[in-house]
Coordinates of C-alpha atoms in Angstrom, one line a residue:
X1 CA 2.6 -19.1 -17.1
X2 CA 0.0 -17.6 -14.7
X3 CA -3.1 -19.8 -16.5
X4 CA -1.1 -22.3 -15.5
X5 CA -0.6 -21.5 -11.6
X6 CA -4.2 -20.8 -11.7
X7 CA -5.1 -24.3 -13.1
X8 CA -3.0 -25.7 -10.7
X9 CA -4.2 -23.8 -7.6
X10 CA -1.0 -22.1 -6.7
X11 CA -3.4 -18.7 -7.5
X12 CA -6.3 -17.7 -7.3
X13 CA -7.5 -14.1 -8.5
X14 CA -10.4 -12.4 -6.9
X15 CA -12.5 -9.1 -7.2
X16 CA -12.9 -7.6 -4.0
X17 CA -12.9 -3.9 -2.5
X18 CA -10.2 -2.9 0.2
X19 CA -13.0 -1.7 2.5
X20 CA -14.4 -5.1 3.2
X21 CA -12.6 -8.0 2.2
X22 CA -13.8 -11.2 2.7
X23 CA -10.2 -13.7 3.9
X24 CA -10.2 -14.4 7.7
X25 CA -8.3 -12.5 9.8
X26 CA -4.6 -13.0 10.1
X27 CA -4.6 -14.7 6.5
X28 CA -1.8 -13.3 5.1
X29 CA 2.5 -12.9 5.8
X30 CA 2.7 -10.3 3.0
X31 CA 0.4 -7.7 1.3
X32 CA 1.2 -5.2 -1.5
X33 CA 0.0 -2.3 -2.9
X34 CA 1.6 -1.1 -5.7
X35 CA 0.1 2.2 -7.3
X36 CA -3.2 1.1 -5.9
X37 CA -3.5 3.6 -2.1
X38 CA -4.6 6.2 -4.4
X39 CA -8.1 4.6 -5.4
X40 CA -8.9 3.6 -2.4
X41 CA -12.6 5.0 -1.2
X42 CA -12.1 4.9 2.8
X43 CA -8.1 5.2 3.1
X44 CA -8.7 5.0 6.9
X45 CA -11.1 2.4 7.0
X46 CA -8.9 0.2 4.5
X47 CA -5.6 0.5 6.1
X48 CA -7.9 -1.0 9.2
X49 CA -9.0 -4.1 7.0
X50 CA -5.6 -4.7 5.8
X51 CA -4.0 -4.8 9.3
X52 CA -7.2 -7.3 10.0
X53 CA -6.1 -9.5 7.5
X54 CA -2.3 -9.3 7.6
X55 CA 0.0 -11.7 10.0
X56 CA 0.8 -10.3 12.9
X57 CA 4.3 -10.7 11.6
X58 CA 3.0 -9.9 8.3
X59 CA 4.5 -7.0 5.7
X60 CA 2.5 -4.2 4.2
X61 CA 4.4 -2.5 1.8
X62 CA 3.1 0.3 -0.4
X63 CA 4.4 1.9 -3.7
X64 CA 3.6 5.0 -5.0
X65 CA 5.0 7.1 -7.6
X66 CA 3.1 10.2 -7.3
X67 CA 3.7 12.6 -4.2
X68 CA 1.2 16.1 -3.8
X69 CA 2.6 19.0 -5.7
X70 CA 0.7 21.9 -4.1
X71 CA 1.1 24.4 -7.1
X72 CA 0.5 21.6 -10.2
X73 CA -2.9 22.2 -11.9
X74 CA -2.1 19.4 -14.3
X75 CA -2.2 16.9 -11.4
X76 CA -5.4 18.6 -9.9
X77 CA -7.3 17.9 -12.9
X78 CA -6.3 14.6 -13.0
X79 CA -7.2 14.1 -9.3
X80 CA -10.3 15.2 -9.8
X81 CA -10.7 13.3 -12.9
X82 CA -9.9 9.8 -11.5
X83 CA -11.7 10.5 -8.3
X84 CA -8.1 9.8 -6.6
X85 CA -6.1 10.3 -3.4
X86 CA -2.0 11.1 -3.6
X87 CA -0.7 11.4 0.0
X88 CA 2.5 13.2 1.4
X89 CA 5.0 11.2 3.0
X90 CA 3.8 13.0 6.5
X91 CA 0.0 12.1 5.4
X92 CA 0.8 8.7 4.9
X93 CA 2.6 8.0 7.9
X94 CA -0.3 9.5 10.3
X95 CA -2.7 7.4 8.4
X96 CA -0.5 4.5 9.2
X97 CA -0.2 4.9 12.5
X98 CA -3.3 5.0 13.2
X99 CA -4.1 1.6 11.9
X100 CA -1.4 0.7 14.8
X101 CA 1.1 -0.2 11.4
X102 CA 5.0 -0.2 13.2
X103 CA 7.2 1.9 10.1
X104 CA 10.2 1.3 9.4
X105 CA 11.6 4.8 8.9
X106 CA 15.0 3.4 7.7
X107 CA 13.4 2.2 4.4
X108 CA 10.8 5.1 4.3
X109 CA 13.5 7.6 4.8
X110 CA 16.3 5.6 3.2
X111 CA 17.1 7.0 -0.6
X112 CA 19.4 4.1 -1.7
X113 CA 15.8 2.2 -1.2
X114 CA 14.5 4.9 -3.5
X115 CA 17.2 4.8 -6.0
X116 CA 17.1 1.1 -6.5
X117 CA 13.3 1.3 -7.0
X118 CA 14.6 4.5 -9.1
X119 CA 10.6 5.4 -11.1
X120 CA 9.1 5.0 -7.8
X121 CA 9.2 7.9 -5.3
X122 CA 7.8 6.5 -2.7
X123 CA 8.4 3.4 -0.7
X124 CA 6.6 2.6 3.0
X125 CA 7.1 -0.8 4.2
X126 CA 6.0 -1.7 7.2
X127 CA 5.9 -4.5 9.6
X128 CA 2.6 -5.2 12.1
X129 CA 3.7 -5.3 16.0
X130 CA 7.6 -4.8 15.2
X131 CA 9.6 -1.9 14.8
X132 CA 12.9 -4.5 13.3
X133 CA 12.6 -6.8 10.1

């Protein structure tokens, strides 16, 4: 099915880093990153370039499974191994915020939202330049 929407044009699949994409700005109404934040090499930098390119009544949303646990050497070593990032809810919401991202703290801080998405334990979606969907 996707070689199909592909050879049709209805998608297209590119290579790109976060940190410096190359689409216009204001290309897109919706962008999603689902267990991706944690890779990112410039988290600050990259929220910046998604804002660029997002609608300016576009949707960011972000899914992410893994929160920080302070005490877990397990997840240490695998931060260190993967060369990774796992944010806080409070780290990702400053980090937001200062990409000028509007939150929409009834879905971050809702838990029937989590419970519907019930493997994912966090859920941020946001809205650029409105604080309502």
């Amino acid at each position: 099915m996707n070689i199909e929407e592909i050879e049709n044009k209805r998608c297209e699949i590119r290579q790109e880093s976060v940190s410096q994409m190359s689409f216009d700005d204001n290309t897109f109404d919706i962008i999603s990153a689902f267990e991706t934040v944690y890779f990112w090499p410039d988290f600050s930098n990259d929220l910046n370039e998604v804002n660029r390119i997002l609608n300016d009544d576009g949707i960011f949303m972000i899914c992410n499974e893994a929160l920080p646990k302070e005490n877990d050497e397990r997840q240490k070593e695998f931060i260190e191994l993967l060369d990774c990032s796992i944010f806080s809810k409070n780290e990702l919401v400053s980090y937001l915020n200062n990409a000028d991202f509007q939150i929409s703290k009834r879905l971050l801080m809702n838990q029937k939202i989590l419970s519907l998405v019930k493997i994912l334990h966090g859920f941020v979606l946001l809205q650029k330049n409105s604080n309502e969907f």
